[in-house]
CSV table of N, CA and C and ligand atoms in Angstrom, one decimal:
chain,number,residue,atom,x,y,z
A,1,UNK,N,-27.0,-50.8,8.6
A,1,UNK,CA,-26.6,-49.5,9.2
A,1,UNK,C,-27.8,-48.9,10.0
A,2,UNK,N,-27.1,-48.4,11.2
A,2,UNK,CA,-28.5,-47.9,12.4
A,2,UNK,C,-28.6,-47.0,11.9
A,3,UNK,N,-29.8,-46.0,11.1
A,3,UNK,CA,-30.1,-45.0,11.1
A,3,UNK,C,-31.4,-44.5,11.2
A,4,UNK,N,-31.5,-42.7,10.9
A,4,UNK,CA,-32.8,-42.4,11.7
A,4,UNK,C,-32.9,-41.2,10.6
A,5,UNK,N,-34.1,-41.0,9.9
A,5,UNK,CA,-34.3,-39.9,9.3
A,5,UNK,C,-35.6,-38.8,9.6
A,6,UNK,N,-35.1,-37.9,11.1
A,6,UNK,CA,-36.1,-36.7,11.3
A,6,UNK,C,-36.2,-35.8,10.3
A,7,UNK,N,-37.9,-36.0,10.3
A,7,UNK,CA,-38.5,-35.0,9.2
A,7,UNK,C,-39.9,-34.2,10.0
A,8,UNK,N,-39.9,-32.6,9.7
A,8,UNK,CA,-40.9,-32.4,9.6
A,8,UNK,C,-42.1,-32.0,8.4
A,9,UNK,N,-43.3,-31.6,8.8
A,9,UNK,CA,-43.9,-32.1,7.4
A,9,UNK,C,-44.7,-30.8,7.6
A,10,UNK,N,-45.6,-30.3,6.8
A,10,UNK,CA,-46.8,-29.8,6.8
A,10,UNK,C,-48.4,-30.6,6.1
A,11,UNK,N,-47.9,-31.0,4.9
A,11,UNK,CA,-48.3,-31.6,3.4
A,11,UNK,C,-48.1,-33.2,3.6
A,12,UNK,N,-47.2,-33.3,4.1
A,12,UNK,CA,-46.9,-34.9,3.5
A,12,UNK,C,-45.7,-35.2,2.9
A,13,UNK,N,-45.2,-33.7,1.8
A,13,UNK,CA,-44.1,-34.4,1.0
A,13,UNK,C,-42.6,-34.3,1.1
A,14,UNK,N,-42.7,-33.7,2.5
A,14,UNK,CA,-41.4,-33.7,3.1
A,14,UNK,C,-41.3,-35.3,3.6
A,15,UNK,N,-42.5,-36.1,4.3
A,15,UNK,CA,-42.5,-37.1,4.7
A,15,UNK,C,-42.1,-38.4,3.8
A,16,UNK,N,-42.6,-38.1,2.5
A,16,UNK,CA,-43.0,-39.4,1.1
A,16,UNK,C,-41.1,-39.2,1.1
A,17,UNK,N,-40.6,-38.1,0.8
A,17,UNK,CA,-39.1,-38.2,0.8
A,17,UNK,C,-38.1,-39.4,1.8
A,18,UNK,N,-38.6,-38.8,3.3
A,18,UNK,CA,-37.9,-39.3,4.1
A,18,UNK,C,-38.3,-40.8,4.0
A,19,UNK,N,-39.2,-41.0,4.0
A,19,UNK,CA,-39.6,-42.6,4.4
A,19,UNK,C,-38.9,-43.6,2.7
A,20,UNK,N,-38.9,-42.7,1.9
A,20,UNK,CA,-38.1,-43.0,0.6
A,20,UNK,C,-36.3,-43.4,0.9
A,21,UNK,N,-35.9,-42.3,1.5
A,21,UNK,CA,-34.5,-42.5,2.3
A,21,UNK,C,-34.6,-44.0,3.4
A,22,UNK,N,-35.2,-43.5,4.1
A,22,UNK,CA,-35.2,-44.7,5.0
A,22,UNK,C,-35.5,-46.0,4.8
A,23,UNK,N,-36.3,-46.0,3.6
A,23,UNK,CA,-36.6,-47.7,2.8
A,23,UNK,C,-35.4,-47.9,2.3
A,24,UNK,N,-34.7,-47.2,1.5
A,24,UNK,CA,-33.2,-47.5,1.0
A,24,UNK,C,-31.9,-47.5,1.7
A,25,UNK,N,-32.3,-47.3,2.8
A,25,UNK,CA,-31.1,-46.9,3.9
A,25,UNK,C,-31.1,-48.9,4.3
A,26,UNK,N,-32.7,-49.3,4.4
A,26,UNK,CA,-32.6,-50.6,5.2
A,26,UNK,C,-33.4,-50.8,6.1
A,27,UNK,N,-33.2,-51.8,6.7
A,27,UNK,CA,-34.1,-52.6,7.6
A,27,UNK,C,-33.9,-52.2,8.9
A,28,UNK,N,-32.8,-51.9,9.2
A,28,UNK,CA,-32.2,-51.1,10.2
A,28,UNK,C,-32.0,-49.2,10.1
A,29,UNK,N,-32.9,-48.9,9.2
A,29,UNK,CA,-33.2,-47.7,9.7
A,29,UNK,C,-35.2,-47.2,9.8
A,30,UNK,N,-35.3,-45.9,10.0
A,30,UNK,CA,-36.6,-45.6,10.5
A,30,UNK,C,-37.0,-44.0,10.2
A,31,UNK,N,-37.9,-43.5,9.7
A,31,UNK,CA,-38.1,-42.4,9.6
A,31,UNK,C,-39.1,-42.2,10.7
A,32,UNK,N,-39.0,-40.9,11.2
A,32,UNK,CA,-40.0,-40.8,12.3
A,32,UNK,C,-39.8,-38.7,12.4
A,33,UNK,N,-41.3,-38.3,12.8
A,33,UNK,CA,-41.5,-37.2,12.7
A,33,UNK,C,-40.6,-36.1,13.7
A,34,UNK,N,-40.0,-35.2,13.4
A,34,UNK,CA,-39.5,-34.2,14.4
A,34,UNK,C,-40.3,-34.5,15.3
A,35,UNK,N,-42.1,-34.5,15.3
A,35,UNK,CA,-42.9,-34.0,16.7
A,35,UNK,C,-43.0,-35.4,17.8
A,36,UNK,N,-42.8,-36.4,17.1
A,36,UNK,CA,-42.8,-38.0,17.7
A,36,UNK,C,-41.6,-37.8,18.2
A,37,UNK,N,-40.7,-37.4,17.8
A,37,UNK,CA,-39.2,-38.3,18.0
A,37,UNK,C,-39.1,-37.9,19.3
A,38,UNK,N,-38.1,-38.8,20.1
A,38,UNK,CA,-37.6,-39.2,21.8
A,38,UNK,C,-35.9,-38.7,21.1
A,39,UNK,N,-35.3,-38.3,21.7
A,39,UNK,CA,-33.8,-37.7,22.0
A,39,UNK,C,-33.1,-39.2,22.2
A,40,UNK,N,-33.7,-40.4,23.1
A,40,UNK,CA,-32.8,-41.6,23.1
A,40,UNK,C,-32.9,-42.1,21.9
A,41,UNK,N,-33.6,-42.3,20.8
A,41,UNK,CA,-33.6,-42.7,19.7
A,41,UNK,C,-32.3,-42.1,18.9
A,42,UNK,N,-31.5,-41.4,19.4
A,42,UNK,CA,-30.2,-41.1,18.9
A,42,UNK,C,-29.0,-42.1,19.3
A,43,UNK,N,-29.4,-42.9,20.4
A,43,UNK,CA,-28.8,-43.4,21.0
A,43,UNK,C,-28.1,-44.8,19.4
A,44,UNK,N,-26.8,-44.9,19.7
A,44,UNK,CA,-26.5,-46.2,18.7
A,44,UNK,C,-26.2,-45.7,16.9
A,45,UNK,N,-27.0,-44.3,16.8
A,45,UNK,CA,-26.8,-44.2,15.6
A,45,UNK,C,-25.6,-43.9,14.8
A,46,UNK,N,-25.7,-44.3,13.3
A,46,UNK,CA,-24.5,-44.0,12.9
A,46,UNK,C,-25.2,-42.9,12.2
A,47,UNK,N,-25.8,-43.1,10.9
A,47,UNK,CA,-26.4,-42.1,9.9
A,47,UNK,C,-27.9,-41.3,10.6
A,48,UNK,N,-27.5,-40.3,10.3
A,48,UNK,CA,-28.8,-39.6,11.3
A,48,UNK,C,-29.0,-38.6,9.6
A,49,UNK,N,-30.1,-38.4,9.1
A,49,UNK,CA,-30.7,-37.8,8.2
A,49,UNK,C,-31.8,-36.8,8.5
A,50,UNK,N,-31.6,-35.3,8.5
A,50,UNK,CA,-32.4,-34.5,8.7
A,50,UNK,C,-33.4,-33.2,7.6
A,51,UNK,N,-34.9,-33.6,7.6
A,51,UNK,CA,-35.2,-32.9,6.5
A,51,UNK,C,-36.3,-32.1,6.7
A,52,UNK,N,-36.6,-30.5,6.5
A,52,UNK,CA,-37.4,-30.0,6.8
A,52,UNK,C,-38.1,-29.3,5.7
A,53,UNK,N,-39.0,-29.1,5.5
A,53,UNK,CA,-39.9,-28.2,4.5
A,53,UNK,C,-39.0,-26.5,4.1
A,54,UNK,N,-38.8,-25.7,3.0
A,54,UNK,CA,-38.4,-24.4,3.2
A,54,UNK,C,-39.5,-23.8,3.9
A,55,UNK,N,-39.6,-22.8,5.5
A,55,UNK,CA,-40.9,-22.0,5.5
A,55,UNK,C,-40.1,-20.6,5.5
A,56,UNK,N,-40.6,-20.0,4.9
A,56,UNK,CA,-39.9,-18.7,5.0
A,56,UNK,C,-39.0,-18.4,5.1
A,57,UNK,N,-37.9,-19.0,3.9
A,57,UNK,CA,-36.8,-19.6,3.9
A,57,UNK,C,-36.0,-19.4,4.6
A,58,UNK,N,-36.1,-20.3,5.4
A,58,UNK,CA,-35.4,-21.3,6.6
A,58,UNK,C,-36.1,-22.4,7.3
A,59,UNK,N,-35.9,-23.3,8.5
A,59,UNK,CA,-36.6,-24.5,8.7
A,59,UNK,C,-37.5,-24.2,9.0
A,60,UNK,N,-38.3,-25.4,9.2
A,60,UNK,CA,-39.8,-25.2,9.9
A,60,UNK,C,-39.8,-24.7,11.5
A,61,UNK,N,-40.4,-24.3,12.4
A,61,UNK,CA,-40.4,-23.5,13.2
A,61,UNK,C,-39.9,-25.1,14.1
A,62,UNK,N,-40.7,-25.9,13.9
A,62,UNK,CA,-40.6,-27.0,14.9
A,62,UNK,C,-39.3,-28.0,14.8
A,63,UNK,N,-38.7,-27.6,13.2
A,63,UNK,CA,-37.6,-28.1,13.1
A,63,UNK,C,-36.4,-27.4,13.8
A,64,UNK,N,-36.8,-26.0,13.9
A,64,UNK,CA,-35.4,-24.9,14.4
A,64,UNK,C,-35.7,-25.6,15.8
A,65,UNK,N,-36.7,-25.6,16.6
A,65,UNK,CA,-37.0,-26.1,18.0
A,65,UNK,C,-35.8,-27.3,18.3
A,66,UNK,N,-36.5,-28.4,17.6
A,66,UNK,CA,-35.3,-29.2,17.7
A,66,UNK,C,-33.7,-29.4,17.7
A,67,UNK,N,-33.4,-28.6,16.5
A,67,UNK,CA,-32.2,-28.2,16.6
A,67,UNK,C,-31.1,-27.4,17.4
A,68,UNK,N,-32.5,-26.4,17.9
A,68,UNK,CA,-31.6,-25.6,19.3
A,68,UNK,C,-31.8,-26.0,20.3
A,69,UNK,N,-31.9,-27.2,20.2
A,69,UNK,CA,-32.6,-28.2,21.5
A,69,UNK,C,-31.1,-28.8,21.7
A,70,UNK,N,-30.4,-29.5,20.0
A,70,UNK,CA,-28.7,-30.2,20.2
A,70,UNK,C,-28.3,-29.5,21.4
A,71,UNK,N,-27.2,-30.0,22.3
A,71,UNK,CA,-25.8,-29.6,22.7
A,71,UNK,C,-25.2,-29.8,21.9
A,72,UNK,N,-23.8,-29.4,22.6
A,72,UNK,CA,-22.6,-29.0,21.6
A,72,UNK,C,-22.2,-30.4,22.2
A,73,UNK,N,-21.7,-31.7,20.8
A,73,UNK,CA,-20.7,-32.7,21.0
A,73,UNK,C,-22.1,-33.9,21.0
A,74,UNK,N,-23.4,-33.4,20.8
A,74,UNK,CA,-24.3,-34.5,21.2
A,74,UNK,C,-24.2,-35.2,20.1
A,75,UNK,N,-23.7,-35.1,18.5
A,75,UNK,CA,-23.9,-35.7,17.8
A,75,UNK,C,-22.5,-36.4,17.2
A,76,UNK,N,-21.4,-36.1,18.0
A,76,UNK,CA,-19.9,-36.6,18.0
A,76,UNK,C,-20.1,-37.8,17.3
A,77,UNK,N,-19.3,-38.3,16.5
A,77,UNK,CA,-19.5,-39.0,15.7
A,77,UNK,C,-20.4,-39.6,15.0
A,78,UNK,N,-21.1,-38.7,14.7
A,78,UNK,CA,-22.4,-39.6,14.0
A,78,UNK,C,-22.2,-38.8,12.3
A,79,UNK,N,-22.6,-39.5,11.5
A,79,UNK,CA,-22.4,-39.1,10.3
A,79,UNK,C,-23.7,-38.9,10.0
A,80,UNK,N,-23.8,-37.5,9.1
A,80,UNK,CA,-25.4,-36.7,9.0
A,80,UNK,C,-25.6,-36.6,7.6
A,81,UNK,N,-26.7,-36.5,6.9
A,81,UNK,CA,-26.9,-35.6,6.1
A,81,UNK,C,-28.3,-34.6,6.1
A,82,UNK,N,-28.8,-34.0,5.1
A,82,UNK,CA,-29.8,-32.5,5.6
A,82,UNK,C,-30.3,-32.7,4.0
A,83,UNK,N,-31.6,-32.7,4.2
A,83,UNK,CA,-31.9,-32.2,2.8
A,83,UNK,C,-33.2,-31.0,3.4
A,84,UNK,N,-34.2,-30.6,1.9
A,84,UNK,CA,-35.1,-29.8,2.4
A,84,UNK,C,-35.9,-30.1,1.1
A,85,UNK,N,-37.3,-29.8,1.4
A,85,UNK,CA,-38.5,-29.2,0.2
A,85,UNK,C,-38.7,-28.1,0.0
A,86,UNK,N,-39.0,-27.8,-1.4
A,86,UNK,CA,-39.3,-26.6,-1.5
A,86,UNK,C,-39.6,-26.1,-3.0
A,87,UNK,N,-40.0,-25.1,-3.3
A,87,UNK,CA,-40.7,-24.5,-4.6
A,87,UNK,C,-39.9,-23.9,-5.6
A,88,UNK,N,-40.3,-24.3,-6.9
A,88,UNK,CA,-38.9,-23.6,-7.8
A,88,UNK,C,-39.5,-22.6,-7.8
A,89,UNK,N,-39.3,-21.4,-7.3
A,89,UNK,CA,-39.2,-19.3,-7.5
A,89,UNK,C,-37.9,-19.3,-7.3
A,90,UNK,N,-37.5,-17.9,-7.6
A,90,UNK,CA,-36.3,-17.8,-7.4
A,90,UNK,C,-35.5,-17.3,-6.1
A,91,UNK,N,-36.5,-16.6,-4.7
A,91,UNK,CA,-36.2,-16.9,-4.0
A,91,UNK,C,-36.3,-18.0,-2.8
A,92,UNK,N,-36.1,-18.9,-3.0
A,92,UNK,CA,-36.6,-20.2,-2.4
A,92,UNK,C,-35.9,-20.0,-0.9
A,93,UNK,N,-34.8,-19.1,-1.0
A,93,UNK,CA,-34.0,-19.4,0.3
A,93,UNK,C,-33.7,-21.2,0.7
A,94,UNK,N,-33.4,-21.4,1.6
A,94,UNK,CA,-32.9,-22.3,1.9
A,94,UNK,C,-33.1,-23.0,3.6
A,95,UNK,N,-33.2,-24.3,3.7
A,95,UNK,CA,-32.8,-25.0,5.0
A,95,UNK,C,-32.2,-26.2,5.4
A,96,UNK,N,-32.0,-26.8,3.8
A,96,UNK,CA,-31.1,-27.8,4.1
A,96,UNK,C,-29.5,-27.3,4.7
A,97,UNK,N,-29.0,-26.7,4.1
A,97,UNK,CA,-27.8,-25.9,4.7
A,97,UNK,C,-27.6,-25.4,6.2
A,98,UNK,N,-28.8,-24.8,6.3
A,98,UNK,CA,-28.6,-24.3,7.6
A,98,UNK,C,-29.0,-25.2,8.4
A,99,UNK,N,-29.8,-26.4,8.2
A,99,UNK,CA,-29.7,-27.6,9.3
A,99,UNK,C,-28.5,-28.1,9.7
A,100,UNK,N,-27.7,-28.3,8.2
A,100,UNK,CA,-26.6,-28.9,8.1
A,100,UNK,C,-25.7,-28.1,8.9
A,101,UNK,N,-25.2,-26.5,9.2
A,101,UNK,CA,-24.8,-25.9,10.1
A,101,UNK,C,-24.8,-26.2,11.6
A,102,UNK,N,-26.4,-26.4,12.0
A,102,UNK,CA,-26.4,-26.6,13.1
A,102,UNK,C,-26.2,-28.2,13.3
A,103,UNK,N,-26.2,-29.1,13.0
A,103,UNK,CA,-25.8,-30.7,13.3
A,103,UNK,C,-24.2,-30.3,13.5
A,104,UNK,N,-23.6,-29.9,12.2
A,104,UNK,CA,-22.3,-29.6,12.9
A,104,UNK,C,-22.1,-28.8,13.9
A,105,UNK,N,-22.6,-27.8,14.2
A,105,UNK,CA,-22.0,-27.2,15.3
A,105,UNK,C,-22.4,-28.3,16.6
A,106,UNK,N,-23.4,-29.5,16.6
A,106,UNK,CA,-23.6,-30.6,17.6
A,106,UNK,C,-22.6,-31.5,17.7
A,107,UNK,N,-21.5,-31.2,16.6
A,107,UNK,CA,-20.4,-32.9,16.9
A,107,UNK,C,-20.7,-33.6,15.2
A,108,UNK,N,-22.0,-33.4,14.8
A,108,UNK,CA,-22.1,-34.2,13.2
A,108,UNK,C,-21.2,-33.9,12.2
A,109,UNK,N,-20.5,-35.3,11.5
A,109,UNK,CA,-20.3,-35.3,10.7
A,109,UNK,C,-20.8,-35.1,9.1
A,110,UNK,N,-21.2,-34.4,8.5
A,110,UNK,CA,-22.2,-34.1,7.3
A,110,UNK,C,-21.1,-34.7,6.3
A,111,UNK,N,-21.9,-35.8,5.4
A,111,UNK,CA,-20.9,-36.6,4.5
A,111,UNK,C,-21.7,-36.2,3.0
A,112,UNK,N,-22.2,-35.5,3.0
A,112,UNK,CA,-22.7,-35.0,1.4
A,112,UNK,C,-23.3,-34.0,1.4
A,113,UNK,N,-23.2,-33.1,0.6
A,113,UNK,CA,-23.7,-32.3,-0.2
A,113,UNK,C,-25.4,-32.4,0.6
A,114,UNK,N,-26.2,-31.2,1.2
A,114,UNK,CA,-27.3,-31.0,1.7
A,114,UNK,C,-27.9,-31.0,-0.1
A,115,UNK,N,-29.2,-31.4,0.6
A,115,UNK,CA,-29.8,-31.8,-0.7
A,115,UNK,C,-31.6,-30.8,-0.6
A,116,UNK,N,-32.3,-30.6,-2.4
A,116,UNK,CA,-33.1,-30.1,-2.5
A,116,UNK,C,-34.0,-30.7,-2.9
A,117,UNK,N,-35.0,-31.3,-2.3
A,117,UNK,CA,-36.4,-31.9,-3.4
A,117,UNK,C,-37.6,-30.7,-4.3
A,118,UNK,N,-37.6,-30.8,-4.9
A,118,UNK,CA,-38.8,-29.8,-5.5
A,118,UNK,C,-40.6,-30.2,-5.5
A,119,UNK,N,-41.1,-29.2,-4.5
A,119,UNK,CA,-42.7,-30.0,-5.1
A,119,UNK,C,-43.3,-28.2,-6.0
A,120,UNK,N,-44.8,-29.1,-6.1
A,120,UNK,CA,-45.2,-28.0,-7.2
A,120,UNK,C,-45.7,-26.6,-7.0
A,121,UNK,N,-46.6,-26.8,-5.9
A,121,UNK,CA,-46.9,-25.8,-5.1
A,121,UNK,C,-46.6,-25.8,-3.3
A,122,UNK,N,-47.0,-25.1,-2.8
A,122,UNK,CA,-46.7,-25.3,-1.1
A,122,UNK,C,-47.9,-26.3,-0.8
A,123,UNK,N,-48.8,-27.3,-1.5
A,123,UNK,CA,-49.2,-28.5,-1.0
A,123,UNK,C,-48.6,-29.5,-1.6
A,124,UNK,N,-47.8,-29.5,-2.5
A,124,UNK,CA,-47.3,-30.2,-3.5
A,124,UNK,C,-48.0,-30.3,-4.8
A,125,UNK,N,-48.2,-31.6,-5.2
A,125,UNK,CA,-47.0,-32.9,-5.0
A,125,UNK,C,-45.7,-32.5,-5.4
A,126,UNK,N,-45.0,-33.4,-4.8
A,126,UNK,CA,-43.4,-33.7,-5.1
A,126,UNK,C,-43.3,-33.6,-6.7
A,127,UNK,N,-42.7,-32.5,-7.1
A,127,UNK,CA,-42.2,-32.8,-9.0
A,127,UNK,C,-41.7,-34.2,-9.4
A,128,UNK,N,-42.1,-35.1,-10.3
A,128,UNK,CA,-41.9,-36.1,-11.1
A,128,UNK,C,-40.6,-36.4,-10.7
A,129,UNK,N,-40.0,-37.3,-10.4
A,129,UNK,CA,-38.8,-38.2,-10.4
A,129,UNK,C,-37.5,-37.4,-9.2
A,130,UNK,N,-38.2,-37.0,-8.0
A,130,UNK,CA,-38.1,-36.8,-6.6
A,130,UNK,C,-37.6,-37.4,-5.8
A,131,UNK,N,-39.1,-38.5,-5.7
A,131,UNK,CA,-38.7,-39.7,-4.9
A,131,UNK,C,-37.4,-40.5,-5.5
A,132,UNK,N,-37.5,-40.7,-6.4
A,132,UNK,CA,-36.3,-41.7,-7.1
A,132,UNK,C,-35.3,-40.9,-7.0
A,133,UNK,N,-35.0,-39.9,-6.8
A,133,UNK,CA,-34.0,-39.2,-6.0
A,133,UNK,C,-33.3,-38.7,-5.2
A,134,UNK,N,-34.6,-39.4,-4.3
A,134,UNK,CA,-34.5,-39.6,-3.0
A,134,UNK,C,-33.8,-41.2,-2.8
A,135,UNK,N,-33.9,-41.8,-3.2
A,135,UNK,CA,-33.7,-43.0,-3.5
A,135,UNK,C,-32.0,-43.0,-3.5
A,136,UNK,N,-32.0,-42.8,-5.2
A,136,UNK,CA,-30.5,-42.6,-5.5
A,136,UNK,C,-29.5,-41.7,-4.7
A,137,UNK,N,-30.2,-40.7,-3.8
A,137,UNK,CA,-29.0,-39.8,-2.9
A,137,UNK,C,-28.4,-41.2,-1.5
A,138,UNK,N,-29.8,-41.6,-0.9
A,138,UNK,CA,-29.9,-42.4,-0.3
A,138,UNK,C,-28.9,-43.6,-0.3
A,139,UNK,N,-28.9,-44.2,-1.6
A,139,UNK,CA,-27.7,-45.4,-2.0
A,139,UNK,C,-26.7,-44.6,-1.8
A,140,UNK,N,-25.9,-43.4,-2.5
A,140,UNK,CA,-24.5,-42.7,-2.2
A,140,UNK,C,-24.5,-42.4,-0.5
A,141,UNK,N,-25.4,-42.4,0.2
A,141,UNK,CA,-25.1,-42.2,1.9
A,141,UNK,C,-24.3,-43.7,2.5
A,142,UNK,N,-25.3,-44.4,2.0
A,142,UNK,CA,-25.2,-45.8,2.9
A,142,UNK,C,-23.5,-46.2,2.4
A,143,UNK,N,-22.7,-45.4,1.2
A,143,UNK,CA,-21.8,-45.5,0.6
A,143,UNK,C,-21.2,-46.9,0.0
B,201,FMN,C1,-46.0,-20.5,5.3
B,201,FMN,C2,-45.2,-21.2,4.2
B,201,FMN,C3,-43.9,-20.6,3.8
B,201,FMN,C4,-43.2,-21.1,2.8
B,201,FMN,N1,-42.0,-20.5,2.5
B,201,FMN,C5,-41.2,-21.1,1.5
B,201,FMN,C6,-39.9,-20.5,1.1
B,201,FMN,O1,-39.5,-19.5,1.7
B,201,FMN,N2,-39.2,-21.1,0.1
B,201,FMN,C7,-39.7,-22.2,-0.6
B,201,FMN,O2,-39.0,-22.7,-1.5
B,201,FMN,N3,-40.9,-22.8,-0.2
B,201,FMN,C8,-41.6,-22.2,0.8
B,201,FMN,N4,-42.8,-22.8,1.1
B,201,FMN,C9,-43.3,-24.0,0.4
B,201,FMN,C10,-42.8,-25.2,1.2
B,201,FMN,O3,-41.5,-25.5,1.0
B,201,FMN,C11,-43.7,-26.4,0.8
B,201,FMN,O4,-45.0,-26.2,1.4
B,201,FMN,C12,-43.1,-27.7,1.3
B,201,FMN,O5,-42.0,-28.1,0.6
B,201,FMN,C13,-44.1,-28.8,1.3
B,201,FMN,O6,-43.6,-29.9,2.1
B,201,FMN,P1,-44.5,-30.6,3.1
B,201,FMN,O7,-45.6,-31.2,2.4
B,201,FMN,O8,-43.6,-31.6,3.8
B,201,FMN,O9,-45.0,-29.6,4.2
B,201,FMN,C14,-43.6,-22.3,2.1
B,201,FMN,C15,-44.8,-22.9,2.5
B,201,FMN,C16,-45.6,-22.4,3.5
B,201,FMN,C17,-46.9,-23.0,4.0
């Protein structure tokens, strides 16, 4: 399956996630940074995977960039999912969700449940059995 999982990072462990998806996704997919990424690299794809750090709960500044960068219909058929990082307090807010809003409002199909990784502090690390959860969301996408 052709797919592509944009992440941005501050730390790292937005990235240890995505590249976690993208090993399980296959040979034929690729994790690459919101700030690297080219717009034709969407070209072909089926699964497009989008993950951003919570900052002040909502995305990262460079990930909202991106996203109000979509047109409307650019991501017509492509099937999506959204996860996000972030700290257990209890207002953590959110940006998996509201990624997941804007892909759809581009044409994406979102095929699961936007997803939450947990790290420990705002440098991390990722809380204990994360990655393998990254993993196992990863296998239910590829379906
Ligand atoms: C300026 C700043 C604001 C943050 N705001 C939130 C927040 O609103 N909610 C939350 O759960 N975590 C918040 N965090 C913690 C980040 O989610 C955490 O740094 C991130 O998950 C680490 O991922 P990264 O290593 O990929 O950058 C914030 C971190 C920073 C640096």
């Amino acid at each position: 399956m052709r797919a592509l999982v944009i992440y941005d990072t501050n730390f790292g462990n937005t990235k240890i996630i995505a590249e976690a998806i993208a090993k399980e996704l296959g040979s034929d997919a690729k994790a690459v940074s919101v700030s690297d990424f080219d717009i034709k690299e969407l070209e072909g794809i089926e699964l497009l995977v989008v993950g951003s750090p919570i900052i002040g709960w909502r995305p990262s500044e460079r990930m909202g960039k991106f996203l109000a960068s979509l047109n409307k219909d650019q991501l017509k058929g492509v099937k999506s999912a959204t996860y996000d990082t972030r700290v257990k307090v209890f207002f953590h807010g959110d940006a998996s969700r509201k990624i997941a809003k804007k892909l759809e409002d581009a044409g994406a199909e979102i095929i699961d449940k936007p997803q939450a990784f947990f790290v420990k502090g705002k440098e991390g690390p990722l809380l204990d059995g994360e990655v393998e959860k990254a993993t196992e969301w990863a296998k239910r996408l590829k379906g």
